Amino acid sequence: MLKARSSFWDIVKFVAIALVVFGHVQGSAGIMVGQPFVGNFIVNMNMPLFFLISGYFSYGLVSGGDWKKFGWRLLGYFWPLMITAIIFNFCEMAFGMTDYTGPYPIEVLKWFLFGGWYLYVLAMCVASVFLCFRLRGGVKTQIAALVLLFVASLFILHAWWVPYFRHMFPFFVIGLGVKAMKNVEVEKMLTWKVGVPCLALYILAAVLEGTAYQHRLYFYGVDSSWWGLTADWQAQLWELAHYALGVIGSVGVMWAIAALLKVAPILGKLAPLGETTLGVYLLHQWLLKRVVDQGWLSSSIWSVLLWTTILFVGCHVLTRLSTRGVWYNRIFWGKFK
């Protein structure tokens, strides 16, 4: 059995969120470090990895069927999003920042609805699987319901975050399915016979594919609606390739991390950096915008690396501070129980 808090999983999350911050910083700096390989390596795997992990750790909630826990899980997504919307917009209004247009309640609502696609899509995935698993008729009925739900989403064109849901839902379900396998520990599954071929294939694809953006291999590069997929046969290939690369890349990266931990167990000391993923996600882009507005970010690799480190560490520390004490957890994270 895996421990309640595995250093392996926290380090995987640390690597994933660090790559997210790095990608956003280099994009804002207008410099694509190591392109096209680095960009391909990040964009083809990073968000799929998050959803695989999320699905894996949602199995207990989904299989347990506890509606109260389900409600608390959703609150845990949207409460901090609401709080950051209130705080960020207040700061922009109070300090007269150039990107603030007001009125305040409208800006807060806009941020809450459109400022955290990852949380909305994650909530859609959790809710979809949780509700499908409440159906009677056994596993076959539940799987059929998931398939029908995904097919139905193909006929929703560009409503809110539904296209992103289509791109990420299969990864969430795969992660859930892996956890559903009895007596299987992921770290034991990640042998070199599995990990080396996956990592090698993924690296080869990142080197040879040109650019993910040019070939629409990044997860929002294809119109994944029914009309988009049927109007352009290449879109179907790119979407299938996106799913394949996401899984292969995620497995390869997880194996590499597991292998490094075996060779250098001291790296397990980095695990706490993966415990603040949600906070880093919610904070870093707003703070990055302030850095860009002040002209502190220059188009150089050293500036990108420096600000990636500063933003990550700063957001990690702020998140840690926001969890110190019962009332902080209630105010910032909605942990009322």
Coordinates of C-alpha atoms in Angstrom, one line a residue:
M1 CA 0.0 0.0 0.0
L2 CA 1.1 3.5 -0.7
K3 CA 1.7 5.8 2.3
A4 CA -0.9 8.4 3.1
R5 CA 1.6 11.1 1.8
S6 CA 4.0 9.7 -0.7
S7 CA 7.1 11.8 -1.4
F8 CA 7.0 10.4 -5.0
W9 CA 3.7 11.9 -5.8
D10 CA 4.5 15.3 -4.2
I11 CA 7.7 15.4 -6.2
V12 CA 5.8 14.6 -9.4
K13 CA 3.5 17.5 -8.7
F14 CA 6.4 19.8 -7.9
V15 CA 8.0 19.0 -11.2
A16 CA 4.7 19.5 -13.0
I17 CA 3.8 22.9 -11.4
A18 CA 7.4 24.1 -11.8
L19 CA 7.2 23.4 -15.5
V20 CA 3.9 25.3 -15.6
V21 CA 5.5 28.4 -14.0
F22 CA 8.5 28.2 -16.3
G23 CA 6.3 27.9 -19.4
H24 CA 4.3 31.0 -18.4
V25 CA 7.4 33.0 -17.5
Q26 CA 9.2 32.3 -20.8
G27 CA 6.0 33.0 -22.7
S28 CA 5.7 36.4 -21.0
A29 CA 9.4 37.1 -21.7
G30 CA 9.0 36.4 -25.4
I31 CA 11.8 33.9 -25.4
M32 CA 11.3 30.2 -26.1
V33 CA 14.3 28.7 -24.3
G34 CA 15.5 25.5 -26.1
Q35 CA 12.8 25.6 -28.6
P36 CA 11.2 23.7 -30.1
F37 CA 12.2 20.8 -27.9
V38 CA 11.5 22.4 -24.4
G39 CA 8.2 23.8 -25.5
N40 CA 7.1 20.5 -27.0
F41 CA 8.3 18.5 -23.9
I42 CA 6.3 20.7 -21.6
V43 CA 3.0 21.3 -23.5
N44 CA 2.5 17.7 -24.7
M45 CA 2.7 16.2 -21.2
N46 CA 2.3 18.7 -18.4
M47 CA -1.5 19.2 -18.0
P48 CA -2.3 15.5 -18.9
L49 CA 0.0 14.5 -16.0
F50 CA -2.0 16.7 -13.6
F51 CA -5.2 15.1 -14.7
L52 CA -3.8 11.6 -14.5
I53 CA -2.7 12.3 -10.9
S54 CA -6.1 13.9 -10.1
G55 CA -8.0 10.9 -11.4
Y56 CA -5.8 8.6 -9.5
F57 CA -6.4 10.3 -6.2
S58 CA -10.1 10.8 -6.9
Y59 CA -10.9 7.1 -6.9
G60 CA -11.5 6.9 -3.1
L61 CA -14.1 9.8 -3.4
V62 CA -15.7 8.4 -6.5
S63 CA -16.0 4.8 -5.3
G64 CA -17.0 5.8 -1.8
G65 CA -20.0 7.7 -2.9
D66 CA -20.1 10.1 0.0
W67 CA -22.0 13.2 -1.1
K68 CA -20.7 15.3 1.7
K69 CA -17.1 14.6 0.8
F70 CA -18.0 15.3 -2.8
G71 CA -19.4 18.7 -1.8
W72 CA -16.3 19.5 0.3
R73 CA -14.1 18.6 -2.7
L74 CA -15.8 21.0 -5.0
L75 CA -15.7 23.7 -2.3
G76 CA -12.0 23.1 -2.0
Y77 CA -11.6 24.0 -5.7
F78 CA -13.8 27.1 -5.9
W79 CA -13.5 28.7 -2.5
P80 CA -9.8 29.6 -3.0
L81 CA -10.6 30.7 -6.5
M82 CA -13.2 33.1 -5.1
I83 CA -10.9 34.4 -2.4
T84 CA -8.1 35.2 -4.9
A85 CA -10.6 36.9 -7.2
I86 CA -11.6 39.1 -4.3
I87 CA -8.1 39.9 -3.2
F88 CA -6.5 40.4 -6.7
N89 CA -9.3 42.7 -7.9
F90 CA -9.2 44.7 -4.7
C91 CA -5.5 45.2 -5.1
E92 CA -5.9 46.3 -8.7
M93 CA -8.7 48.7 -7.8
A94 CA -6.9 50.1 -4.7
F95 CA -3.6 50.7 -6.4
G96 CA -5.0 51.9 -9.7
M97 CA -3.4 49.2 -11.8
T98 CA -3.7 49.7 -15.5
D99 CA -5.6 46.4 -16.2
Y100 CA -8.4 47.2 -13.8
T101 CA -11.6 48.4 -15.4
G102 CA -14.3 47.9 -12.8
P103 CA -16.9 47.9 -11.4
Y104 CA -15.5 45.8 -8.7
P105 CA -18.2 43.1 -8.3
I106 CA -18.3 42.5 -12.0
E107 CA -14.5 42.1 -12.2
V108 CA -14.5 39.7 -9.3
L109 CA -17.2 37.6 -11.0
K110 CA -15.3 37.6 -14.3
W111 CA -12.2 36.4 -12.5
F112 CA -14.1 33.8 -10.7
L113 CA -15.8 32.4 -13.8
F114 CA -12.9 32.7 -16.3
G115 CA -9.7 32.9 -14.2
G116 CA -9.2 29.3 -13.4
W117 CA -9.9 26.9 -16.2
Y118 CA -8.0 24.1 -14.6
L119 CA -10.2 24.1 -11.5
Y120 CA -13.4 24.2 -13.5
V121 CA -12.3 21.3 -15.8
L122 CA -11.1 19.3 -12.8
A123 CA -14.5 19.9 -11.1
M124 CA -16.3 18.7 -14.3
C125 CA -14.2 15.6 -14.4
V126 CA -14.8 14.7 -10.7
A127 CA -18.5 15.5 -10.9
S128 CA -18.9 13.5 -14.1
V129 CA -17.3 10.4 -12.8
F130 CA -18.9 10.7 -9.4
L131 CA -22.4 10.9 -10.8
C132 CA -21.8 8.1 -13.3
F133 CA -20.6 5.9 -10.6
R134 CA -23.8 6.4 -8.7
L135 CA -25.7 4.6 -11.4
R136 CA -27.0 1.1 -10.8
G137 CA -26.1 -1.7 -13.1
G138 CA -22.5 -2.3 -12.3
V139 CA -19.2 -1.4 -13.8
K140 CA -20.3 -1.9 -17.4
T141 CA -23.2 0.6 -17.0
Q142 CA -20.9 3.1 -15.3
I143 CA -18.3 2.9 -18.1
A144 CA -21.1 3.1 -20.8
A145 CA -22.3 6.3 -19.0
L146 CA -18.8 7.8 -19.1
V147 CA -18.5 7.1 -22.8
L148 CA -21.9 8.5 -23.6
L149 CA -21.1 11.6 -21.5
F150 CA -17.9 12.2 -23.4
V151 CA -19.6 11.6 -26.8
A152 CA -22.3 14.1 -25.8
S153 CA -19.7 16.7 -25.0
L154 CA -18.5 16.5 -28.6
F155 CA -21.7 18.3 -29.7
I156 CA -21.1 21.3 -27.4
L157 CA -19.2 23.7 -29.5
H158 CA -17.4 26.3 -27.4
A159 CA -19.4 26.6 -24.2
W160 CA -17.2 27.8 -21.4
W161 CA -14.6 25.2 -20.5
V162 CA -16.2 22.2 -22.2
P163 CA -13.5 22.0 -25.0
Y164 CA -10.8 21.8 -22.3
F165 CA -12.9 19.1 -20.6
R166 CA -12.9 17.0 -23.7
H167 CA -9.1 17.3 -23.9
M168 CA -8.5 16.3 -20.3
F169 CA -11.3 14.0 -19.3
P170 CA -9.7 10.8 -20.8
F171 CA -6.5 11.4 -18.8
F172 CA -8.6 11.8 -15.6
V173 CA -10.4 8.5 -16.3
I174 CA -7.1 6.7 -17.1
G175 CA -5.7 7.8 -13.7
L176 CA -8.9 6.7 -12.0
G177 CA -8.7 3.3 -13.8
V178 CA -5.2 2.7 -12.7
K179 CA -6.1 3.3 -9.1
A180 CA -9.1 1.0 -9.4
M181 CA -6.7 -1.9 -10.2
K182 CA -6.5 -3.8 -6.9
N183 CA -3.2 -4.2 -5.1
V184 CA -1.3 -2.2 -7.7
E185 CA 1.2 0.5 -6.7
V186 CA 2.2 2.9 -9.4
E187 CA 5.8 3.1 -8.3
K188 CA 6.1 -0.7 -8.7
M189 CA 4.4 -0.5 -12.1
L190 CA 7.0 2.0 -13.3
T191 CA 9.8 -0.4 -14.2
W192 CA 12.5 0.4 -16.6
K193 CA 10.8 -1.9 -19.2
V194 CA 7.8 0.5 -19.1
G195 CA 9.5 3.8 -18.3
V196 CA 12.5 3.8 -20.6
P197 CA 10.6 3.1 -23.9
C198 CA 7.9 5.7 -22.9
L199 CA 10.4 8.4 -22.1
A200 CA 12.5 7.6 -25.2
L201 CA 9.5 7.8 -27.5
Y202 CA 8.3 11.0 -25.9
I203 CA 11.7 12.7 -26.2
L204 CA 12.0 11.5 -29.8
A205 CA 8.5 12.9 -30.6
A206 CA 9.4 16.2 -28.9
V207 CA 12.6 16.4 -31.1
L208 CA 11.1 15.4 -34.4
E209 CA 7.5 16.8 -34.4
G210 CA 8.6 20.4 -35.3
T211 CA 6.6 22.5 -32.9
A212 CA 3.5 21.3 -31.0
Y213 CA 1.8 24.6 -31.8
Q214 CA 2.4 24.3 -35.5
H215 CA 1.0 20.8 -35.6
R216 CA -1.7 21.4 -33.1
L217 CA -0.4 18.8 -30.7
Y218 CA -0.9 20.9 -27.6
F219 CA -4.1 20.2 -25.8
Y220 CA -6.2 23.2 -26.9
G221 CA -4.8 23.2 -30.5
V222 CA -7.5 21.2 -32.1
D223 CA -11.2 22.0 -32.4
S224 CA -12.4 18.9 -30.6
S225 CA -16.1 19.4 -31.2
W226 CA -17.9 17.0 -33.6
W227 CA -17.9 19.6 -36.3
G228 CA -14.2 20.4 -36.0
L229 CA -13.2 16.7 -35.9
T230 CA -15.3 15.8 -38.9
A231 CA -14.5 18.9 -41.0
D232 CA -10.7 18.2 -40.9
W233 CA -9.5 14.6 -40.8
Q234 CA -6.1 15.8 -39.6
A235 CA -7.7 17.1 -36.4
Q236 CA -8.7 13.6 -35.5
L237 CA -5.1 12.4 -35.9
W238 CA -3.7 15.3 -33.9
E239 CA -6.2 14.7 -31.1
L240 CA -5.4 11.0 -30.9
A241 CA -1.7 11.9 -31.0
H242 CA -2.3 14.4 -28.2
Y243 CA -3.8 11.7 -26.0
A244 CA -1.0 9.2 -26.9
L245 CA 1.8 11.7 -26.2
G246 CA 0.1 12.8 -22.9
V247 CA 0.0 9.2 -21.6
I248 CA 3.4 8.2 -22.9
G249 CA 5.1 11.4 -21.6
S250 CA 3.4 11.2 -18.2
V251 CA 4.5 7.6 -17.7
G252 CA 8.1 8.4 -18.9
V253 CA 8.4 11.4 -16.6
M254 CA 7.0 9.6 -13.6
W255 CA 9.4 6.7 -14.2
A256 CA 12.3 9.1 -14.5
I257 CA 11.4 10.7 -11.1
A258 CA 10.9 7.3 -9.5
A259 CA 14.3 6.2 -10.8
L260 CA 16.0 9.4 -9.5
L261 CA 14.5 8.8 -6.1
K262 CA 15.9 5.3 -6.0
V263 CA 19.4 6.6 -7.0
A264 CA 19.3 9.7 -4.9
P265 CA 16.8 9.3 -2.0
I266 CA 17.8 12.7 -0.7
L267 CA 15.7 14.2 -3.5
G268 CA 12.7 13.2 -1.4
K269 CA 13.4 16.3 0.7
L270 CA 11.9 18.3 -2.1
A271 CA 8.5 16.7 -1.5
P272 CA 7.1 19.7 0.5
L273 CA 7.4 21.8 -2.7
G274 CA 4.7 19.6 -4.2
E275 CA 2.2 20.1 -1.4
T276 CA 1.3 23.7 -2.5
T277 CA 0.4 23.0 -6.1
L278 CA -3.0 24.7 -6.0
G279 CA -1.7 27.8 -4.3
V280 CA 1.2 28.2 -6.8
Y281 CA -1.3 27.7 -9.7
L282 CA -3.7 30.4 -8.4
L283 CA -1.0 33.0 -7.4
H284 CA 1.8 32.9 -10.0
Q285 CA 0.1 34.3 -13.1
W286 CA -1.2 37.3 -11.3
L287 CA 2.1 38.0 -9.7
L288 CA 3.9 37.4 -13.1
K289 CA 1.7 40.1 -14.7
R290 CA 2.9 42.6 -12.1
V291 CA 6.5 41.6 -12.8
V292 CA 5.9 42.2 -16.5
D293 CA 4.1 45.5 -16.0
Q294 CA 7.1 46.8 -14.0
G295 CA 9.5 45.8 -16.8
W296 CA 11.5 43.5 -14.5
L297 CA 11.4 40.5 -16.8
S298 CA 13.8 40.6 -19.7
S299 CA 14.2 38.4 -22.7
S300 CA 17.1 36.3 -21.5
I301 CA 17.4 32.8 -20.2
W302 CA 18.8 34.0 -16.9
S303 CA 15.9 36.3 -16.4
V304 CA 13.4 33.5 -17.1
L305 CA 15.1 31.1 -14.7
L306 CA 15.5 33.8 -12.0
W307 CA 11.8 34.8 -12.1
T308 CA 10.6 31.2 -12.4
T309 CA 12.5 30.5 -9.2
I310 CA 11.3 33.7 -7.4
L311 CA 7.7 33.2 -8.4
F312 CA 7.6 29.5 -7.5
V313 CA 9.3 30.0 -4.1
G314 CA 7.3 33.1 -3.3
C315 CA 4.0 31.4 -4.2
H316 CA 5.0 28.3 -2.2
V317 CA 5.8 30.4 0.9
L318 CA 2.6 32.4 0.6
T319 CA 0.6 29.3 0.3
R320 CA 2.3 27.8 3.3
L321 CA 1.6 30.9 5.4
S322 CA -2.1 30.8 4.3
T323 CA -2.5 27.3 5.8
R324 CA -1.0 28.2 9.2
G325 CA -3.8 27.9 11.7
V326 CA -7.5 26.9 11.6
W327 CA -8.8 30.3 10.7
Y328 CA -6.4 30.8 7.8
N329 CA -7.5 27.5 6.4
R330 CA -11.1 28.5 6.7
I331 CA -10.6 32.0 5.2
F332 CA -8.3 31.1 2.3
W333 CA -9.1 27.5 1.6
G334 CA -12.7 26.9 2.7
K335 CA -11.7 24.2 5.2
F336 CA -14.6 24.6 7.6
K337 CA -14.7 21.1 9.0

